[in-house]
């Protein structure tokens, strides 16, 4: 675990680069993390991140299928928004833990 | 000694030759997991595994209740083989398996194939088994990109770090 300053705020990241405390998150941090992934965050991305944060706060376990059925984005769209890691990268940018589900 | 650099898998070819519910799902979970990790995935179905691609059958796969020594009764007692042979038991057990998978957000086969192809995964049927079972192209679901030979399958091994998984 390491403390790092991102977008002017101190945050704790685990060895995989995920925030260990989701309350430290804000949009500016998401933008910075997205840059590391080579993603320029748009409103479409933000809708997904907010959905993930909401579901995480409700204690739901997330899967790509659930996001695909959320009405926010379909699965194809999700892959386009977060290439190479639709759930993994979006979770990281949303400041929530790495997904634990196999689907 | 020089430190070896860790390298990610860049492509995986997954071959499924069996049509049992769990064999097909193992292949689907592996393929979906690969595309979700940004690994290029090709799924190849052969012999009885082709049932996963036949529109009329893909969502009606069964798990074997006879000849499956790991099968358990609810509660954990061994599942008697003779019980498994009774009419309706295989269907009942299979629908229970599907229900439990649904609870874990594991989709039916056709939807799982939708998810894999949405992520860029590609699905193929084996030419030899296709001919052997006297299938027609219209028997196969829309997910199938092509019916190919084993030679065409090996031609897909064209990167540094491709692995073949046979289930």
mmCIF file of C-alpha atoms in Angstrom:
data_model
loop_
_atom_site.group_PDB
_atom_site.id
_atom_site.type_symbol
_atom_site.label_atom_id
_atom_site.label_comp_id
_atom_site.label_asym_id
_atom_site.label_seq_id
_atom_site.Cartn_x
_atom_site.Cartn_y
_atom_site.Cartn_z
ATOM 1 C CA UNK A 1 0.000 0.000 0.000
ATOM 2 C CA UNK A 2 1.256 3.460 -0.816
ATOM 3 C CA UNK A 3 0.091 6.987 -0.231
ATOM 4 C CA UNK A 4 0.189 9.096 -3.337
ATOM 5 C CA UNK A 5 -0.880 12.592 -4.208
ATOM 6 C CA UNK A 6 -3.298 12.578 -7.104
ATOM 7 C CA UNK A 7 -4.969 15.750 -8.356
ATOM 8 C CA UNK A 8 -3.750 17.551 -5.259
ATOM 9 C CA UNK A 9 -5.243 15.057 -2.844
ATOM 10 C CA UNK A 10 -3.544 12.379 -0.786
ATOM 11 C CA UNK A 11 -4.970 8.946 -1.507
ATOM 12 C CA UNK A 12 -4.047 5.417 -0.451
ATOM 13 C CA UNK A 13 -3.554 2.927 -3.254
ATOM 14 C CA UNK A 14 -3.014 -0.819 -2.995
ATOM 15 C CA UNK A 15 -0.379 -2.712 -5.009
ATOM 16 C CA UNK A 16 -2.766 -3.001 -7.966
ATOM 17 C CA UNK A 17 -3.369 0.746 -7.996
ATOM 18 C CA UNK A 18 -6.882 0.641 -6.519
ATOM 19 C CA UNK A 19 -8.001 3.146 -3.899
ATOM 20 C CA UNK A 20 -8.195 1.444 -0.529
ATOM 21 C CA UNK A 21 -10.717 3.978 0.734
ATOM 22 C CA UNK A 22 -13.470 4.851 -1.719
ATOM 23 C CA UNK A 23 -14.401 7.975 0.254
ATOM 24 C CA UNK A 24 -11.105 9.577 -0.809
ATOM 25 C CA UNK A 25 -12.353 9.576 -4.400
ATOM 26 C CA UNK A 26 -13.398 12.575 -6.448
ATOM 27 C CA UNK A 27 -13.824 13.285 -10.149
ATOM 28 C CA UNK A 28 -10.449 14.931 -10.506
ATOM 29 C CA UNK A 29 -8.780 11.802 -9.151
ATOM 30 C CA UNK A 30 -10.763 9.691 -11.606
ATOM 31 C CA UNK A 31 -9.512 11.885 -14.447
ATOM 32 C CA UNK A 32 -5.898 11.474 -13.350
ATOM 33 C CA UNK A 33 -6.219 7.712 -12.959
ATOM 34 C CA UNK A 34 -7.883 7.552 -16.383
ATOM 35 C CA UNK A 35 -4.913 9.290 -17.960
ATOM 36 C CA UNK A 36 -2.673 6.524 -16.645
ATOM 37 C CA UNK A 37 -4.920 4.071 -18.493
ATOM 38 C CA UNK A 38 -4.837 6.188 -21.627
ATOM 39 C CA UNK A 39 -8.486 7.171 -21.284
ATOM 40 C CA UNK A 40 -9.895 10.685 -21.607
ATOM 41 C CA UNK A 41 -12.912 10.705 -19.296
ATOM 42 C CA UNK A 42 -16.202 11.818 -20.851
ATOM 43 C CA UNK A 43 -19.716 12.110 -19.435
ATOM 44 C CA UNK A 44 -20.376 8.581 -20.691
ATOM 45 C CA UNK A 45 -17.475 7.291 -18.612
ATOM 46 C CA UNK A 46 -18.645 9.277 -15.598
ATOM 47 C CA UNK A 47 -22.129 7.769 -15.767
ATOM 48 C CA UNK A 48 -20.590 4.310 -15.531
ATOM 49 C CA UNK A 49 -18.290 5.316 -12.662
ATOM 50 C CA UNK A 50 -21.162 6.836 -10.731
ATOM 51 C CA UNK A 51 -23.275 3.727 -11.302
ATOM 52 C CA UNK A 52 -20.451 1.516 -10.023
ATOM 53 C CA UNK A 53 -19.958 3.697 -6.955
ATOM 54 C CA UNK A 54 -23.663 3.675 -6.229
ATOM 55 C CA UNK A 55 -23.909 -0.111 -6.471
ATOM 56 C CA UNK A 56 -20.763 -0.553 -4.432
ATOM 57 C CA UNK A 57 -22.182 1.684 -1.697
ATOM 58 C CA UNK A 58 -25.314 -0.480 -1.704
ATOM 59 C CA UNK A 59 -23.096 -3.498 -1.087
ATOM 60 C CA UNK A 60 -23.907 -5.180 -4.388
ATOM 61 C CA UNK A 61 -21.328 -7.404 -6.015
ATOM 62 C CA UNK A 62 -20.694 -6.147 -9.506
ATOM 63 C CA UNK A 63 -20.457 -8.082 -12.727
ATOM 64 C CA UNK A 64 -20.124 -7.017 -16.327
ATOM 65 C CA UNK A 65 -23.577 -8.465 -16.906
ATOM 66 C CA UNK A 66 -25.134 -6.182 -14.317
ATOM 67 C CA UNK A 67 -23.523 -3.104 -15.805
ATOM 68 C CA UNK A 68 -24.694 -4.242 -19.252
ATOM 69 C CA UNK A 69 -28.254 -4.399 -17.951
ATOM 70 C CA UNK A 70 -28.079 -1.115 -16.053
ATOM 71 C CA UNK A 71 -29.512 0.860 -18.948
ATOM 72 C CA UNK A 72 -26.482 3.163 -18.854
ATOM 73 C CA UNK A 73 -24.351 1.324 -21.350
ATOM 74 C CA UNK A 74 -24.463 -2.055 -23.076
ATOM 75 C CA UNK A 75 -21.584 -4.504 -22.831
ATOM 76 C CA UNK A 76 -20.163 -3.576 -26.207
ATOM 77 C CA UNK A 77 -20.215 0.075 -25.192
ATOM 78 C CA UNK A 78 -18.533 -0.736 -21.902
ATOM 79 C CA UNK A 79 -15.647 -2.433 -23.712
ATOM 80 C CA UNK A 80 -15.327 0.667 -25.905
ATOM 81 C CA UNK A 81 -15.235 3.010 -22.927
ATOM 82 C CA UNK A 82 -12.717 0.951 -20.962
ATOM 83 C CA UNK A 83 -10.658 -1.031 -23.478
ATOM 84 C CA UNK A 84 -8.795 -4.051 -22.161
ATOM 85 C CA UNK A 85 -10.623 -4.155 -18.832
ATOM 86 C CA UNK A 86 -14.284 -3.118 -18.884
ATOM 87 C CA UNK A 87 -14.922 -3.922 -15.229
ATOM 88 C CA UNK A 88 -11.392 -3.876 -13.847
ATOM 89 C CA UNK A 89 -10.401 -0.478 -15.205
ATOM 90 C CA UNK A 90 -13.791 1.127 -14.580
ATOM 91 C CA UNK A 91 -13.716 -0.078 -10.960
ATOM 92 C CA UNK A 92 -10.242 1.350 -10.505
ATOM 93 C CA UNK A 93 -11.311 4.713 -11.899
ATOM 94 C CA UNK A 94 -14.432 4.645 -9.738
ATOM 95 C CA UNK A 95 -12.255 4.281 -6.653
ATOM 96 C CA UNK A 96 -13.826 0.979 -5.626
ATOM 97 C CA UNK A 97 -12.030 -2.364 -5.093
ATOM 98 C CA UNK A 98 -10.956 -4.661 -7.908
ATOM 99 C CA UNK A 99 -13.936 -6.848 -8.940
ATOM 100 C CA UNK A 100 -14.051 -10.216 -7.192
ATOM 101 C CA UNK A 101 -16.504 -11.999 -9.467
ATOM 102 C CA UNK A 102 -15.499 -14.471 -12.208
ATOM 103 C CA UNK A 103 -18.153 -13.063 -14.502
ATOM 104 C CA UNK B 1 20.702 -13.834 -13.015
ATOM 105 C CA UNK B 2 18.753 -11.270 -15.000
ATOM 106 C CA UNK B 3 15.318 -10.525 -13.686
ATOM 107 C CA UNK B 4 12.698 -11.938 -16.005
ATOM 108 C CA UNK B 5 10.079 -9.515 -17.189
ATOM 109 C CA UNK B 6 6.501 -10.540 -16.518
ATOM 110 C CA UNK B 7 4.521 -10.905 -19.694
ATOM 111 C CA UNK B 8 0.791 -10.912 -20.081
ATOM 112 C CA UNK B 9 -0.917 -13.555 -22.164
ATOM 113 C CA UNK B 10 -2.012 -11.957 -25.395
ATOM 114 C CA UNK B 11 -4.208 -14.613 -26.935
ATOM 115 C CA UNK B 12 -5.992 -17.746 -25.870
ATOM 116 C CA UNK B 13 -7.683 -20.439 -27.948
ATOM 117 C CA UNK B 14 -10.200 -22.376 -25.906
ATOM 118 C CA UNK B 15 -11.423 -25.712 -27.217
ATOM 119 C CA UNK B 16 -14.559 -27.334 -25.816
ATOM 120 C CA UNK B 17 -15.300 -30.882 -26.931
ATOM 121 C CA UNK B 18 -18.025 -31.810 -24.461
ATOM 122 C CA UNK B 19 -21.664 -30.811 -24.263
ATOM 123 C CA UNK B 20 -22.270 -31.179 -20.532
ATOM 124 C CA UNK B 21 -23.520 -28.024 -18.891
ATOM 125 C CA UNK B 22 -20.415 -27.680 -16.716
ATOM 126 C CA UNK B 23 -17.945 -28.364 -19.519
ATOM 127 C CA UNK B 24 -19.510 -25.734 -21.735
ATOM 128 C CA UNK B 25 -19.664 -23.220 -18.882
ATOM 129 C CA UNK B 26 -16.030 -23.818 -17.996
ATOM 130 C CA UNK B 27 -15.080 -22.835 -21.535
ATOM 131 C CA UNK B 28 -17.430 -19.834 -21.537
ATOM 132 C CA UNK B 29 -16.186 -18.527 -18.194
ATOM 133 C CA UNK B 30 -12.580 -18.845 -19.370
ATOM 134 C CA UNK B 31 -13.285 -17.065 -22.640
ATOM 135 C CA UNK B 32 -15.285 -14.277 -21.037
ATOM 136 C CA UNK B 33 -12.643 -13.879 -18.344
ATOM 137 C CA UNK B 34 -10.002 -13.562 -21.036
ATOM 138 C CA UNK B 35 -11.753 -10.788 -22.971
ATOM 139 C CA UNK B 36 -12.455 -8.969 -19.715
ATOM 140 C CA UNK B 37 -8.725 -9.018 -19.015
ATOM 141 C CA UNK B 38 -7.947 -7.647 -22.441
ATOM 142 C CA UNK B 39 -6.742 -11.005 -23.750
ATOM 143 C CA UNK B 40 -7.830 -11.914 -27.270
ATOM 144 C CA UNK B 41 -10.021 -15.022 -27.076
ATOM 145 C CA UNK B 42 -11.157 -17.562 -29.660
ATOM 146 C CA UNK B 43 -13.619 -20.238 -28.686
ATOM 147 C CA UNK B 44 -13.702 -23.444 -30.676
ATOM 148 C CA UNK B 45 -16.442 -26.032 -30.195
ATOM 149 C CA UNK B 46 -16.120 -29.585 -31.437
ATOM 150 C CA UNK B 47 -17.906 -32.952 -31.098
ATOM 151 C CA UNK B 48 -20.619 -32.780 -28.427
ATOM 152 C CA UNK B 49 -19.457 -29.319 -27.472
ATOM 153 C CA UNK B 50 -21.246 -28.148 -30.617
ATOM 154 C CA UNK B 51 -24.508 -28.321 -28.660
ATOM 155 C CA UNK B 52 -23.443 -25.006 -27.130
ATOM 156 C CA UNK B 53 -23.757 -23.443 -30.581
ATOM 157 C CA UNK B 54 -26.907 -25.150 -31.794
ATOM 158 C CA UNK B 55 -29.691 -22.590 -31.299
ATOM 159 C CA UNK B 56 -32.305 -25.147 -30.310
ATOM 160 C CA UNK B 57 -30.076 -26.807 -27.725
ATOM 161 C CA UNK B 58 -27.706 -24.213 -26.338
ATOM 162 C CA UNK B 59 -29.925 -23.165 -23.453
ATOM 163 C CA UNK B 60 -31.012 -26.717 -22.667
ATOM 164 C CA UNK B 61 -27.674 -28.271 -21.763
ATOM 165 C CA UNK B 62 -27.650 -30.853 -19.000
ATOM 166 C CA UNK B 63 -25.290 -32.030 -16.352
ATOM 167 C CA UNK B 64 -24.749 -35.811 -16.146
ATOM 168 C CA UNK B 65 -26.390 -37.416 -13.110
ATOM 169 C CA UNK B 66 -25.104 -40.883 -14.024
ATOM 170 C CA UNK B 67 -21.382 -41.621 -14.022
ATOM 171 C CA UNK B 68 -20.567 -38.472 -12.092
ATOM 172 C CA UNK B 69 -18.958 -39.568 -8.818
ATOM 173 C CA UNK B 70 -18.636 -36.010 -7.546
ATOM 174 C CA UNK B 71 -22.402 -35.464 -7.699
ATOM 175 C CA UNK B 72 -23.945 -34.739 -4.306
ATOM 176 C CA UNK B 73 -27.437 -34.536 -2.899
ATOM 177 C CA UNK B 74 -28.458 -31.181 -1.435
ATOM 178 C CA UNK B 75 -26.875 -31.402 2.005
ATOM 179 C CA UNK B 76 -23.766 -33.194 0.800
ATOM 180 C CA UNK B 77 -24.590 -36.926 0.858
ATOM 181 C CA UNK B 78 -23.374 -38.927 -2.162
ATOM 182 C CA UNK B 79 -25.837 -38.973 -5.057
ATOM 183 C CA UNK B 80 -26.817 -42.590 -5.851
ATOM 184 C CA UNK B 81 -26.135 -43.444 -9.500
ATOM 185 C CA UNK B 82 -29.409 -45.352 -9.752
ATOM 186 C CA UNK B 83 -31.330 -42.274 -8.656
ATOM 187 C CA UNK B 84 -29.592 -40.309 -11.371
ATOM 188 C CA UNK B 85 -30.925 -42.752 -13.942
ATOM 189 C CA UNK B 86 -34.579 -42.095 -13.100
ATOM 190 C CA UNK B 87 -36.595 -40.084 -15.638
ATOM 191 C CA UNK B 88 -36.601 -36.369 -14.920
ATOM 192 C CA UNK B 89 -33.725 -36.422 -12.438
ATOM 193 C CA UNK B 90 -31.147 -35.176 -14.923
ATOM 194 C CA UNK B 91 -33.480 -32.363 -16.005
ATOM 195 C CA UNK B 92 -34.232 -31.444 -12.395
ATOM 196 C CA UNK B 93 -30.595 -31.396 -11.334
ATOM 197 C CA UNK B 94 -29.657 -29.405 -14.436
ATOM 198 C CA UNK B 95 -32.291 -26.757 -13.849
ATOM 199 C CA UNK B 96 -31.122 -26.485 -10.240
ATOM 200 C CA UNK B 97 -27.546 -25.958 -11.440
ATOM 201 C CA UNK B 98 -28.754 -23.229 -13.803
ATOM 202 C CA UNK B 99 -30.720 -21.566 -11.040
ATOM 203 C CA UNK B 100 -27.689 -21.509 -8.782
ATOM 204 C CA UNK B 101 -25.527 -20.071 -11.543
ATOM 205 C CA UNK B 102 -28.127 -17.398 -12.241
ATOM 206 C CA UNK B 103 -27.851 -16.382 -8.585
ATOM 207 C CA UNK B 104 -24.154 -15.742 -9.213
ATOM 208 C CA UNK B 105 -25.078 -13.652 -12.239
ATOM 209 C CA UNK B 106 -23.919 -16.324 -14.687
ATOM 210 C CA UNK B 107 -26.096 -15.927 -17.786
ATOM 211 C CA UNK B 108 -27.700 -18.573 -20.031
ATOM 212 C CA UNK B 109 -25.449 -19.868 -22.822
ATOM 213 C CA UNK B 110 -26.800 -17.622 -25.596
ATOM 214 C CA UNK B 111 -26.439 -14.498 -23.465
ATOM 215 C CA UNK B 112 -22.963 -15.571 -22.345
ATOM 216 C CA UNK B 113 -21.958 -15.873 -26.008
ATOM 217 C CA UNK B 114 -23.431 -12.391 -26.590
ATOM 218 C CA UNK B 115 -21.211 -11.059 -23.819
ATOM 219 C CA UNK B 116 -18.083 -12.746 -25.149
ATOM 220 C CA UNK B 117 -18.619 -11.564 -28.709
ATOM 221 C CA UNK B 118 -19.499 -8.050 -27.489
ATOM 222 C CA UNK B 119 -16.027 -7.996 -25.947
ATOM 223 C CA UNK B 120 -14.423 -8.999 -29.228
ATOM 224 C CA UNK B 121 -14.171 -12.746 -28.575
ATOM 225 C CA UNK B 122 -14.806 -14.982 -31.564
ATOM 226 C CA UNK B 123 -16.680 -18.273 -31.726
ATOM 227 C CA UNK B 124 -16.006 -21.105 -34.149
ATOM 228 C CA UNK B 125 -17.463 -24.528 -34.883
ATOM 229 C CA UNK B 126 -15.363 -27.526 -35.901
ATOM 230 C CA UNK B 127 -15.831 -28.486 -39.533
ATOM 231 C CA UNK B 128 -15.298 -32.186 -38.971
ATOM 232 C CA UNK B 129 -17.820 -32.515 -36.143
ATOM 233 C CA UNK B 130 -20.215 -30.233 -38.039
ATOM 234 C CA UNK B 131 -20.090 -32.608 -41.032
ATOM 235 C CA UNK B 132 -20.206 -35.698 -38.851
ATOM 236 C CA UNK B 133 -23.391 -34.561 -37.093
ATOM 237 C CA UNK B 134 -24.830 -33.512 -40.482
ATOM 238 C CA UNK B 135 -25.502 -29.994 -39.283
ATOM 239 C CA UNK B 136 -26.525 -27.031 -41.390
ATOM 240 C CA UNK B 137 -25.268 -23.504 -40.951
ATOM 241 C CA UNK B 138 -28.752 -22.376 -39.951
ATOM 242 C CA UNK B 139 -28.711 -24.835 -37.031
ATOM 243 C CA UNK B 140 -25.988 -22.722 -35.441
ATOM 244 C CA UNK B 141 -26.606 -19.546 -33.481
ATOM 245 C CA UNK B 142 -25.677 -16.114 -34.828
ATOM 246 C CA UNK B 143 -22.619 -15.998 -32.550
ATOM 247 C CA UNK B 144 -20.704 -18.425 -34.740
ATOM 248 C CA UNK B 145 -18.236 -16.566 -36.881
ATOM 249 C CA UNK B 146 -17.275 -19.536 -38.993
ATOM 250 C CA UNK B 147 -17.027 -23.301 -39.315
ATOM 251 C CA UNK B 148 -13.331 -24.059 -39.529
ATOM 252 C CA UNK B 149 -10.801 -26.875 -39.802
ATOM 253 C CA UNK B 150 -8.113 -27.689 -37.277
ATOM 254 C CA UNK B 151 -5.565 -26.155 -39.649
ATOM 255 C CA UNK B 152 -7.393 -22.842 -39.550
ATOM 256 C CA UNK B 153 -7.472 -23.085 -35.777
ATOM 257 C CA UNK B 154 -3.691 -23.475 -35.586
ATOM 258 C CA UNK B 155 -3.239 -20.571 -37.974
ATOM 259 C CA UNK B 156 -4.735 -18.412 -35.231
ATOM 260 C CA UNK B 157 -1.670 -19.106 -33.113
ATOM 261 C CA UNK B 158 0.144 -16.131 -34.560
ATOM 262 C CA UNK B 159 1.444 -14.130 -31.625
ATOM 263 C CA UNK B 160 4.354 -14.561 -29.244
ATOM 264 C CA UNK B 161 2.249 -15.504 -26.343
ATOM 265 C CA UNK B 162 -0.773 -17.545 -27.407
ATOM 266 C CA UNK B 163 -2.022 -20.448 -25.356
ATOM 267 C CA UNK B 164 -4.347 -23.292 -26.272
ATOM 268 C CA UNK B 165 -6.679 -24.589 -23.599
ATOM 269 C CA UNK B 166 -8.563 -27.833 -24.161
ATOM 270 C CA UNK B 167 -11.484 -28.524 -21.884
#
